[in-house]
Coordinates of C-alpha atoms and ligand atoms in Angstrom, one line a residue:
M25 CA 3.5 21.4 3.2
L26 CA 7.0 21.8 4.6
E27 CA 5.6 23.9 7.4
T28 CA 3.4 21.2 8.7
M29 CA 6.4 18.8 8.8
S30 CA 8.5 21.0 11.0
Q31 CA 8.0 21.0 14.7
Q32 CA 8.2 24.4 16.4
I33 CA 9.8 24.8 19.8
A34 CA 9.5 27.9 21.9
V35 CA 12.7 28.4 23.9
I36 CA 12.6 30.3 27.2
A37 CA 16.2 30.3 28.3
G38 CA 15.5 32.6 31.2
D39 CA 18.1 33.9 33.6
G40 CA 21.4 32.9 35.3
I41 CA 22.7 29.6 34.0
G42 CA 19.5 29.1 32.0
P43 CA 20.8 30.5 28.7
E44 CA 24.2 28.7 29.1
V45 CA 22.7 25.3 29.5
I46 CA 19.9 25.8 27.0
A47 CA 22.4 26.8 24.3
Q48 CA 24.0 23.4 24.6
A49 CA 20.6 21.6 24.6
V50 CA 19.4 23.4 21.5
Q51 CA 22.6 22.8 19.7
I52 CA 22.2 19.1 20.3
L53 CA 18.5 19.0 19.5
R54 CA 19.3 20.7 16.1
A55 CA 21.9 18.1 15.3
V56 CA 19.7 15.2 16.2
D57 CA 16.4 16.3 14.7
G58 CA 16.5 18.5 11.6
S59 CA 12.7 18.9 11.6
L60 CA 12.8 21.2 14.7
S61 CA 12.8 25.0 14.5
F62 CA 13.4 27.2 17.5
D63 CA 12.0 30.6 18.5
E64 CA 13.3 32.4 21.6
F65 CA 11.1 34.1 24.1
S66 CA 12.6 36.6 26.5
L67 CA 11.0 35.9 29.9
G68 CA 12.2 35.8 33.4
A69 CA 13.8 38.1 36.0
T70 CA 15.8 40.2 33.6
H71 CA 12.9 40.5 31.2
W72 CA 10.6 41.6 34.0
Q73 CA 13.1 44.1 35.3
A74 CA 13.4 45.6 31.8
S75 CA 9.8 45.5 30.7
G76 CA 7.5 44.9 33.7
E77 CA 6.1 41.7 32.0
V78 CA 6.1 38.5 34.0
L79 CA 3.9 36.6 31.4
S80 CA 1.2 38.5 29.6
D81 CA -1.9 36.9 28.1
E82 CA -0.6 37.8 24.7
T83 CA 2.7 36.0 25.2
L84 CA 0.8 33.0 26.7
K85 CA -1.4 33.0 23.5
E86 CA 1.7 33.0 21.3
L87 CA 3.3 30.2 23.3
A88 CA 0.1 28.1 23.0
R89 CA 0.8 27.7 19.2
Y90 CA 4.0 25.9 19.7
D91 CA 4.5 22.1 19.6
A92 CA 6.6 22.2 22.8
I93 CA 8.4 24.6 25.2
L94 CA 12.0 24.2 26.3
L95 CA 12.7 26.2 29.5
G96 CA 16.1 26.9 31.2
A97 CA 15.6 28.5 34.6
V98 CA 14.4 31.8 36.0
G99 CA 15.5 34.0 38.9
A100 CA 17.4 37.2 39.5
N101 CA 20.9 37.5 38.0
P102 CA 23.8 38.3 40.3
G103 CA 24.2 42.0 41.0
S104 CA 20.7 42.8 39.7
D105 CA 17.8 43.8 41.9
Q106 CA 16.0 41.0 43.6
V107 CA 12.7 39.8 42.4
P108 CA 9.9 39.5 45.0
S109 CA 9.4 36.0 46.2
G110 CA 6.7 34.2 44.3
L111 CA 6.5 36.6 41.4
L112 CA 8.2 34.4 38.8
E113 CA 7.2 31.2 40.5
R114 CA 3.5 32.0 40.5
G115 CA 3.4 34.4 37.6
L116 CA 5.5 32.6 35.1
L117 CA 6.4 28.9 35.9
L118 CA 3.1 27.9 37.6
K119 CA 1.1 30.1 35.2
L120 CA 2.6 28.1 32.3
R121 CA 2.0 24.8 34.0
F122 CA -1.6 25.7 34.9
A123 CA -2.6 27.5 31.7
F124 CA -1.3 24.7 29.6
D125 CA -2.8 22.1 31.9
H126 CA 0.4 20.2 32.7
G127 CA -1.3 17.5 34.6
V128 CA 1.8 15.2 34.7
N129 CA 5.1 16.4 35.9
L130 CA 7.5 13.6 35.0
R131 CA 10.8 13.4 36.8
P132 CA 13.1 10.5 36.2
A133 CA 15.7 9.7 38.9
R134 CA 18.6 7.4 37.8
L135 CA 22.0 6.8 39.4
Y136 CA 24.0 6.5 36.2
P137 CA 27.0 4.2 36.1
G138 CA 30.0 6.3 36.9
M139 CA 28.1 8.8 38.9
S140 CA 28.8 8.9 42.6
S141 CA 25.9 9.1 45.1
P142 CA 26.1 10.5 48.7
L143 CA 24.5 7.3 49.8
A144 CA 26.7 4.6 51.4
P145 CA 27.9 1.7 49.1
R146 CA 25.8 -0.7 51.1
I147 CA 22.8 1.2 49.9
T148 CA 23.8 1.7 46.3
D149 CA 24.9 -1.9 46.1
Q150 CA 21.3 -3.1 46.7
G151 CA 20.6 -2.7 43.0
P152 CA 20.3 -0.1 40.3
I153 CA 18.6 3.2 41.3
D154 CA 16.3 3.9 38.4
F155 CA 12.8 5.2 39.0
V156 CA 10.4 7.9 37.8
V157 CA 8.4 10.3 39.9
V158 CA 5.0 11.1 38.4
R159 CA 4.1 14.3 40.1
E160 CA 0.6 15.9 39.7
G161 CA 1.3 19.3 38.2
T162 CA -1.9 21.5 38.4
E163 CA -3.4 21.1 41.8
G164 CA -2.8 20.4 45.5
L165 CA -1.4 23.2 47.6
Y166 CA 0.0 24.9 44.5
C167 CA -3.3 26.3 43.4
G168 CA -3.1 29.6 45.3
N169 CA -6.4 28.8 46.9
G170 CA -6.1 30.8 50.1
G171 CA -5.7 34.2 51.5
V172 CA -4.8 36.4 54.4
V173 CA -7.0 38.4 56.7
R174 CA -6.0 40.7 59.6
Q175 CA -2.6 40.9 57.9
G176 CA 0.2 42.3 60.1
T177 CA -1.8 41.9 63.3
D178 CA -1.3 39.1 65.9
Q179 CA -4.7 37.8 64.8
E180 CA -3.4 37.3 61.2
I181 CA -5.0 34.3 59.5
A182 CA -3.3 32.7 56.5
T183 CA -4.8 29.8 54.5
E184 CA -3.7 27.6 51.7
T185 CA -6.2 25.0 50.8
S186 CA -5.2 21.9 48.8
I187 CA -7.4 21.2 45.8
N188 CA -7.8 17.7 44.6
T189 CA -10.2 16.9 41.8
A190 CA -11.2 13.4 40.9
F191 CA -10.4 14.3 37.2
A192 CA -6.8 15.4 37.7
V193 CA -6.0 12.7 40.3
E194 CA -7.4 10.0 38.0
R195 CA -5.5 11.5 35.1
V196 CA -2.1 11.4 36.8
I197 CA -2.7 8.0 38.4
R198 CA -3.7 6.4 35.1
F199 CA -0.6 7.9 33.4
A200 CA 1.6 6.4 36.2
Y201 CA 0.0 3.0 35.8
R202 CA 0.6 3.1 32.0
L203 CA 4.2 4.1 32.6
A204 CA 4.7 1.3 35.2
A205 CA 3.2 -1.2 32.8
E206 CA 5.9 -0.2 30.2
R207 CA 8.7 -0.3 32.8
Q208 CA 9.2 -2.8 35.8
Q209 CA 5.4 -3.1 36.6
H210 CA 5.8 -1.6 40.0
L211 CA 3.8 1.5 41.1
T212 CA 4.0 3.2 44.5
L213 CA 1.5 5.8 45.7
V214 CA 2.9 8.3 48.1
H215 CA 0.6 10.4 50.2
K216 CA -0.4 10.9 53.9
H217 CA -3.9 9.4 54.0
N218 CA -3.7 8.8 57.7
V219 CA -3.8 12.5 58.4
L220 CA -5.0 14.1 55.1
V221 CA -8.0 11.9 55.2
N222 CA -10.0 13.9 52.6
A223 CA -7.4 14.3 49.8
G224 CA -5.7 11.1 50.8
G225 CA -8.9 9.2 50.7
L226 CA -9.6 10.3 47.1
W227 CA -6.1 9.5 46.0
R228 CA -6.2 6.1 47.6
R229 CA -9.6 5.1 46.3
L230 CA -8.8 6.1 42.7
F231 CA -5.4 4.3 43.0
Q232 CA -7.2 1.1 44.0
E233 CA -9.9 1.5 41.4
I234 CA -7.6 2.1 38.5
A235 CA -5.4 -0.9 39.6
T236 CA -8.1 -3.3 38.2
E237 CA -7.2 -2.0 34.7
F238 CA -3.6 -2.9 35.2
P239 CA -3.5 -6.4 36.8
Q240 CA 0.2 -6.8 35.7
V241 CA 1.3 -3.8 37.8
N242 CA 2.2 -4.5 41.5
T243 CA 1.2 -1.7 43.8
D244 CA 2.5 -0.3 47.0
Y245 CA 1.7 2.6 49.3
L246 CA 4.0 4.8 51.5
H247 CA 3.2 7.8 53.6
I248 CA 5.4 10.8 52.5
D249 CA 7.5 10.8 55.7
A250 CA 8.3 7.1 55.3
A251 CA 9.0 7.6 51.6
T252 CA 11.7 10.2 52.4
I253 CA 13.4 7.5 54.5
A254 CA 13.0 4.8 51.9
L255 CA 14.5 7.0 49.2
V256 CA 17.8 7.1 51.2
T257 CA 17.7 3.6 52.7
A258 CA 16.3 1.4 49.9
P259 CA 15.9 3.5 46.7
S260 CA 16.4 0.6 44.3
Q261 CA 12.9 -0.7 45.3
F262 CA 11.2 2.0 43.3
D263 CA 10.1 1.9 39.7
V264 CA 7.3 4.5 39.4
I265 CA 6.1 6.7 42.2
V266 CA 2.9 8.7 41.8
T267 CA 2.1 11.6 44.2
D268 CA 0.6 15.0 44.5
N269 CA 2.2 18.4 43.6
L270 CA 3.9 19.4 46.9
F271 CA 5.0 15.9 48.0
G272 CA 6.3 15.4 44.4
D273 CA 8.2 18.7 44.6
I274 CA 10.0 17.6 47.8
L275 CA 10.6 14.0 46.8
T276 CA 12.1 14.9 43.5
D277 CA 14.7 17.2 45.0
E278 CA 15.6 14.3 47.3
A279 CA 15.7 11.9 44.4
A280 CA 18.0 14.2 42.5
A281 CA 20.3 14.5 45.5
V282 CA 20.6 10.7 46.0
T283 CA 21.3 10.2 42.3
G284 CA 24.3 12.5 42.2
G285 CA 22.8 15.9 42.2
I286 CA 20.5 18.3 40.5
G287 CA 23.0 18.7 37.6
L288 CA 21.5 15.7 35.9
A289 CA 17.8 15.9 36.9
A290 CA 15.5 16.4 33.9
S291 CA 11.8 17.0 33.8
A292 CA 8.7 17.1 31.6
N293 CA 5.5 19.0 32.3
L294 CA 3.1 17.1 30.1
N295 CA -0.3 18.1 28.8
V296 CA -1.7 14.6 28.6
E297 CA -4.5 15.4 26.2
G298 CA -2.2 17.2 23.7
A299 CA -4.4 20.3 23.8
F300 CA -1.5 22.6 24.8
P301 CA 2.3 22.5 24.4
S302 CA 4.1 20.4 27.0
M303 CA 7.1 22.0 28.6
F304 CA 10.6 20.5 29.3
E305 CA 13.0 21.9 31.9
P306 CA 15.9 20.9 34.0
V307 CA 14.9 20.6 37.7
H308 CA 17.7 23.0 38.8
G309 CA 17.3 26.7 39.2
S310 CA 19.1 29.6 37.7
A311 CA 22.2 29.2 40.1
P312 CA 23.1 32.9 40.1
D313 CA 26.3 32.1 42.1
I314 CA 27.9 30.4 39.1
A315 CA 26.0 32.2 36.3
G316 CA 28.1 33.7 33.5
H317 CA 31.2 31.6 34.3
N318 CA 30.6 28.6 31.9
L319 CA 30.6 26.3 34.9
A320 CA 27.1 24.9 34.9
D321 CA 26.4 21.3 34.0
P322 CA 24.3 21.3 30.8
R323 CA 23.4 17.7 31.0
A324 CA 20.0 18.1 32.9
A325 CA 19.0 20.5 30.1
I326 CA 20.2 18.1 27.4
L327 CA 18.3 15.2 29.0
S328 CA 15.2 17.4 29.2
G329 CA 15.7 17.9 25.5
A330 CA 15.7 14.2 25.0
M331 CA 12.3 14.0 26.9
L332 CA 11.0 16.7 24.5
L333 CA 12.1 14.6 21.5
R334 CA 10.4 11.5 22.9
H335 CA 7.2 13.5 23.5
L336 CA 7.2 14.7 19.9
G337 CA 7.6 11.1 18.7
N338 CA 11.3 11.0 17.9
H339 CA 12.1 8.0 20.1
E340 CA 15.3 7.2 18.3
G341 CA 16.7 10.7 18.8
A342 CA 15.7 10.6 22.5
I343 CA 17.4 7.3 23.0
A344 CA 20.5 8.4 21.2
I345 CA 20.9 11.5 23.4
E346 CA 20.2 9.5 26.6
R347 CA 22.8 6.9 25.6
T348 CA 25.4 9.5 24.8
V349 CA 24.9 11.4 28.0
A350 CA 25.1 8.1 30.0
G351 CA 28.3 7.3 28.1
D352 CA 29.7 10.7 28.9
I353 CA 28.8 10.3 32.6
A354 CA 30.5 6.9 32.7
K355 CA 33.9 8.4 31.5
E356 CA 36.4 10.0 33.7
H357 CA 36.8 13.7 33.1
G358 CA 38.8 16.5 34.6
H359 CA 37.2 19.9 35.1
R360 CA 35.1 20.8 32.0
T361 CA 33.2 24.0 31.1
T362 CA 29.6 24.0 30.1
D363 CA 30.6 24.4 26.5
Q364 CA 33.1 21.5 26.7
I365 CA 30.5 19.2 28.1
G366 CA 28.0 20.2 25.4
K367 CA 30.6 19.9 22.6
A368 CA 31.8 16.4 23.8
I369 CA 28.2 15.1 23.8
L370 CA 27.5 16.7 20.4
S371 CA 30.6 15.3 18.8
E372 CA 29.9 11.8 20.2
L373 CA 26.4 12.0 18.8
T374 CA 27.4 13.2 15.3
H375 CA 30.8 11.5 14.7
Ligands
LIG3 C1 10.3 22.9 40.7 C2 10.4 24.2 41.4 C3 9.1 24.9 41.3 C4 8.0 24.0 42.0 C5 9.0 26.3 41.9 C6 10.1 27.2 41.4 C7 7.6 26.9 41.5 O1 10.8 24.0 42.8 O2 10.1 22.9 39.5 O3 10.5 21.9 41.4 O4 7.8 24.1 43.2 O5 7.4 23.2 41.3
LIG4 MN1 11.2 22.0 43.3

């Protein structure tokens, strides 16, 4: 009886600053929601170096039983051997996103009051910057659909073919419309249909078809190159942006930069159908240059924890964390360690 009430979270803290920021996020989640239990999984660069495992099918099967996954960051620790490029990206992160069918990669971008942006005041004064990028998470150029022939010769041929299925495109676009309907009723499709006529044509057609189900949502379209300009010249125009996997990857780094940096950027990899656990992770990497020094900003991990709570149905807990983090950002602070930031947010939440 009790068992069914508790929600089980698999924690993959990973490498570098991952364990430091995840410790703060877990501490806060425990305090806010007593029904959660946490199991740690050792995965990432250090684990691979020690065991040879990137992500075995057995581990994947175990992870599939959890209600959600909280992930820190993965990548070689300072002083350790390097990890071949792509090994952890393809073999761990993308394997999780693909195996658990994370069709929606949700990445909010908000310039919090008190946070400074690299954008000029005449841009940030245009209005609040508060939008969400809904990035497709399972397809596009990320599929690994390609190969190399005549490798190492001057006739080498390398291909990466973008996969776009009507099923996944429709799924992510419908999700984005629903989200826009709950927010400011404004949805922008970002693609490049003037050049990528095949994939772009599919995205555009489904975007227009699904629009008829959401008459209250205003729609817009930008080519990806124009979108990168708009994000720095008029970012307050955006409410929800929907786009493919690679465009979304690039746009969300830019979105994080204009809203004060990657230290606050949270994300959710959602399994829309609920068939597999969704995964929540800060957008930042393992930052080996500052790892082990208690210097990392844990707030992106903490905000990812809030997204996890919302996904599991604890909306009050999610809002409480988000409000408290926003309050923390609004205050003036001197230099603070990772622990001090976590502790300040925790004590504000539980006082
Ligand atoms: C991200 C990262 C990943 C991606 C890499 C590490 C596979 O850049 O989460 O944005 O490209 O999706
Ligand atoms: Mn990225």
